């Protein structure tokens, strides 16, 4: 549709994700990715979400510099 109320408010989604990433503490990036997915799925009109979180491991080893985790949740196929 071309109706504004039928769309996602990406500004609100970004604000929510920034709040999660800056106001909460996470020891595992897997947990951070899961919480971010769950937060996005709370917004109206969102049926699926795909989140990838990266973190630097430069202090652990020179190569690779980054590791990441990906979480994908689809409300239409979840049990």
Short mmCIF file of N, CA and C in Angstrom, two decimals:
data_model
loop_
_atom_site.label_atom_id
_atom_site.label_comp_id
_atom_site.label_asym_id
_atom_site.label_seq_id
_atom_site.Cartn_x
_atom_site.Cartn_y
_atom_site.Cartn_z
N UNK A 1 0.83 -1.18 0.00
CA UNK A 1 0.00 0.00 0.00
C UNK A 1 0.88 1.24 0.00
N UNK A 2 0.27 2.36 -0.29
CA UNK A 2 0.98 3.63 -0.30
C UNK A 2 0.54 4.51 0.87
N UNK A 3 0.04 3.87 1.93
CA UNK A 3 -0.46 4.58 3.10
C UNK A 3 0.62 4.55 4.18
N UNK A 4 0.96 5.71 4.69
CA UNK A 4 2.04 5.82 5.67
C UNK A 4 1.81 4.95 6.90
N UNK A 5 0.58 4.84 7.37
CA UNK A 5 0.29 4.03 8.55
C UNK A 5 0.49 2.53 8.32
N UNK A 6 0.61 2.12 7.06
CA UNK A 6 0.84 0.71 6.74
C UNK A 6 2.33 0.37 6.67
N UNK A 7 3.18 1.34 6.95
CA UNK A 7 4.62 1.12 6.81
C UNK A 7 5.29 1.03 8.18
N UNK A 8 6.55 0.64 8.16
CA UNK A 8 7.36 0.58 9.38
C UNK A 8 7.96 1.95 9.66
N UNK A 9 8.08 2.28 10.91
CA UNK A 9 8.75 3.50 11.32
C UNK A 9 10.20 3.12 11.63
N UNK A 10 11.06 3.24 10.63
CA UNK A 10 12.45 2.81 10.79
C UNK A 10 13.19 3.64 11.83
N UNK A 11 12.81 4.89 11.99
CA UNK A 11 13.45 5.72 13.01
C UNK A 11 13.21 5.13 14.40
N UNK A 12 12.00 4.69 14.68
CA UNK A 12 11.70 4.09 15.98
C UNK A 12 12.44 2.77 16.16
N UNK A 13 12.57 2.00 15.09
CA UNK A 13 13.30 0.73 15.18
C UNK A 13 14.77 0.99 15.49
N UNK A 14 15.38 1.94 14.79
CA UNK A 14 16.78 2.27 15.04
C UNK A 14 16.97 2.77 16.46
N UNK A 15 16.06 3.64 16.92
CA UNK A 15 16.15 4.13 18.30
C UNK A 15 16.10 2.99 19.30
N UNK A 16 15.22 2.02 19.08
CA UNK A 16 15.10 0.88 19.98
C UNK A 16 16.38 0.04 19.98
N UNK A 17 16.93 -0.21 18.80
CA UNK A 17 18.15 -1.01 18.71
C UNK A 17 19.34 -0.30 19.34
N UNK A 18 19.42 1.01 19.15
CA UNK A 18 20.50 1.78 19.80
C UNK A 18 20.36 1.75 21.31
N UNK A 19 19.13 1.82 21.79
CA UNK A 19 18.88 1.75 23.23
C UNK A 19 19.34 0.40 23.78
N UNK A 20 19.00 -0.65 23.08
CA UNK A 20 19.42 -1.99 23.52
C UNK A 20 20.94 -2.10 23.53
N UNK A 21 21.57 -1.63 22.48
CA UNK A 21 23.02 -1.77 22.34
C UNK A 21 23.84 -0.89 23.25
N UNK A 22 23.24 0.21 23.74
CA UNK A 22 24.01 1.14 24.56
C UNK A 22 23.60 1.16 26.02
N UNK A 23 22.37 0.78 26.33
CA UNK A 23 21.88 0.87 27.71
C UNK A 23 21.93 -0.47 28.45
N UNK A 24 22.05 -1.55 27.72
CA UNK A 24 22.09 -2.87 28.37
C UNK A 24 23.48 -3.48 28.20
N UNK A 25 23.82 -4.38 29.10
CA UNK A 25 25.10 -5.08 29.05
C UNK A 25 24.88 -6.51 28.58
N UNK A 26 25.71 -6.96 27.64
CA UNK A 26 25.63 -8.32 27.12
C UNK A 26 27.02 -8.92 27.13
N UNK A 27 27.13 -10.10 27.67
CA UNK A 27 28.41 -10.82 27.65
C UNK A 27 28.56 -11.61 26.36
N UNK A 28 27.44 -12.01 25.78
CA UNK A 28 27.47 -12.82 24.55
C UNK A 28 26.78 -12.08 23.41
N UNK A 29 27.42 -12.04 22.25
CA UNK A 29 26.78 -11.38 21.11
C UNK A 29 25.58 -12.19 20.61
N UNK A 30 25.55 -13.48 20.91
CA UNK A 30 24.38 -14.29 20.55
C UNK A 30 23.14 -13.78 21.28
N UNK A 31 23.30 -13.45 22.55
CA UNK A 31 22.18 -12.93 23.34
C UNK A 31 21.76 -11.55 22.83
N UNK A 32 22.73 -10.70 22.54
CA UNK A 32 22.43 -9.38 21.99
C UNK A 32 21.63 -9.49 20.70
N UNK A 33 22.03 -10.36 19.80
CA UNK A 33 21.32 -10.55 18.53
C UNK A 33 19.90 -11.04 18.77
N UNK A 34 19.73 -11.95 19.72
CA UNK A 34 18.39 -12.47 20.03
C UNK A 34 17.48 -11.38 20.58
N UNK A 35 18.00 -10.58 21.51
CA UNK A 35 17.21 -9.49 22.10
C UNK A 35 16.84 -8.47 21.03
N UNK A 36 17.75 -8.17 20.13
CA UNK A 36 17.46 -7.23 19.05
C UNK A 36 16.35 -7.78 18.14
N UNK A 37 16.44 -9.05 17.80
CA UNK A 37 15.39 -9.67 16.97
C UNK A 37 14.04 -9.57 17.66
N UNK A 38 13.99 -9.94 18.90
CA UNK A 38 12.73 -9.92 19.64
C UNK A 38 12.15 -8.51 19.72
N UNK A 39 13.01 -7.50 19.87
CA UNK A 39 12.55 -6.12 19.94
C UNK A 39 11.94 -5.67 18.61
N UNK A 40 12.59 -6.03 17.52
CA UNK A 40 12.07 -5.63 16.20
C UNK A 40 10.75 -6.33 15.91
N UNK A 41 10.63 -7.58 16.32
CA UNK A 41 9.39 -8.33 16.08
C UNK A 41 8.20 -7.77 16.84
N UNK A 42 8.43 -6.94 17.85
CA UNK A 42 7.34 -6.32 18.60
C UNK A 42 6.67 -5.20 17.83
N UNK A 43 7.33 -4.68 16.80
CA UNK A 43 6.76 -3.58 16.02
C UNK A 43 5.66 -4.11 15.10
N UNK A 44 4.62 -3.29 14.90
CA UNK A 44 3.54 -3.70 13.99
C UNK A 44 4.07 -3.92 12.57
N UNK A 45 3.47 -4.83 11.87
CA UNK A 45 3.77 -5.14 10.47
C UNK A 45 5.07 -5.93 10.26
N UNK A 46 5.82 -6.21 11.33
CA UNK A 46 7.08 -6.96 11.17
C UNK A 46 6.76 -8.45 11.30
N UNK A 47 7.04 -9.19 10.24
CA UNK A 47 6.79 -10.63 10.24
C UNK A 47 8.07 -11.45 10.36
N UNK A 48 9.20 -10.84 9.99
CA UNK A 48 10.48 -11.55 10.04
C UNK A 48 11.60 -10.54 10.26
N UNK A 49 12.68 -11.02 10.83
CA UNK A 49 13.83 -10.16 11.08
C UNK A 49 15.10 -10.98 10.91
N UNK A 50 16.14 -10.32 10.44
CA UNK A 50 17.45 -10.94 10.22
C UNK A 50 18.49 -9.97 10.77
N UNK A 51 19.16 -10.36 11.86
CA UNK A 51 20.12 -9.48 12.53
C UNK A 51 21.49 -10.15 12.55
N UNK A 52 22.51 -9.39 12.22
CA UNK A 52 23.89 -9.85 12.34
C UNK A 52 24.64 -8.88 13.24
N UNK A 53 25.33 -9.43 14.25
CA UNK A 53 26.11 -8.63 15.18
C UNK A 53 27.56 -9.05 15.06
N UNK A 54 28.45 -8.08 14.92
CA UNK A 54 29.88 -8.34 14.83
C UNK A 54 30.58 -7.76 16.05
N UNK A 55 31.71 -8.37 16.40
CA UNK A 55 32.56 -7.77 17.43
C UNK A 55 34.01 -7.96 17.03
N UNK A 56 34.81 -7.03 17.48
CA UNK A 56 36.24 -7.05 17.18
C UNK A 56 36.95 -8.07 18.05
N UNK A 57 37.84 -8.80 17.45
CA UNK A 57 38.69 -9.73 18.20
C UNK A 57 40.17 -9.40 17.96
N UNK A 58 40.43 -8.16 17.60
CA UNK A 58 41.79 -7.74 17.28
C UNK A 58 42.75 -7.95 18.44
N UNK A 59 42.25 -7.81 19.66
CA UNK A 59 43.17 -7.99 20.81
C UNK A 59 43.47 -9.47 21.07
N UNK A 60 42.66 -10.36 20.50
CA UNK A 60 42.88 -11.79 20.70
C UNK A 60 43.80 -12.39 19.65
N UNK A 61 43.64 -11.94 18.44
CA UNK A 61 44.44 -12.48 17.34
C UNK A 61 44.45 -11.47 16.20
N UNK A 62 45.55 -11.37 15.49
CA UNK A 62 45.59 -10.39 14.40
C UNK A 62 44.71 -10.78 13.20
N UNK A 63 44.35 -12.05 13.09
CA UNK A 63 43.56 -12.48 11.94
C UNK A 63 42.65 -13.61 12.35
N UNK A 64 41.37 -13.58 12.29
CA UNK A 64 40.56 -12.50 11.72
C UNK A 64 40.34 -11.36 12.71
N UNK A 65 39.97 -10.23 12.21
CA UNK A 65 39.76 -9.05 13.04
C UNK A 65 38.36 -9.00 13.63
N UNK A 66 37.39 -9.68 13.00
CA UNK A 66 35.99 -9.62 13.44
C UNK A 66 35.37 -11.01 13.45
N UNK A 67 34.48 -11.22 14.38
CA UNK A 67 33.63 -12.41 14.38
C UNK A 67 32.20 -11.92 14.48
N UNK A 68 31.27 -12.74 14.05
CA UNK A 68 29.88 -12.32 14.10
C UNK A 68 28.94 -13.47 14.31
N UNK A 69 27.71 -13.11 14.64
CA UNK A 69 26.65 -14.09 14.82
C UNK A 69 25.41 -13.54 14.12
N UNK A 70 24.65 -14.45 13.51
CA UNK A 70 23.44 -14.05 12.80
C UNK A 70 22.24 -14.76 13.39
N UNK A 71 21.17 -14.00 13.60
CA UNK A 71 19.91 -14.56 14.08
C UNK A 71 18.83 -14.17 13.07
N UNK A 72 18.03 -15.15 12.66
CA UNK A 72 16.91 -14.92 11.75
C UNK A 72 15.67 -15.52 12.40
N UNK A 73 14.61 -14.73 12.50
CA UNK A 73 13.37 -15.21 13.07
C UNK A 73 12.25 -14.81 12.12
N UNK A 74 11.41 -15.77 11.81
CA UNK A 74 10.26 -15.56 10.93
C UNK A 74 9.01 -15.96 11.70
N UNK A 75 8.15 -14.99 12.02
CA UNK A 75 6.94 -15.27 12.79
C UNK A 75 6.02 -16.24 12.06
N UNK A 76 6.06 -16.23 10.75
CA UNK A 76 5.12 -17.06 9.99
C UNK A 76 5.51 -18.53 10.01
N UNK A 77 6.77 -18.83 10.36
CA UNK A 77 7.19 -20.24 10.41
C UNK A 77 7.57 -20.69 11.80
N UNK A 78 7.59 -19.77 12.78
CA UNK A 78 7.94 -20.14 14.15
C UNK A 78 6.82 -20.93 14.79
N UNK A 79 7.23 -21.86 15.66
CA UNK A 79 6.25 -22.69 16.37
C UNK A 79 5.98 -22.10 17.72
#
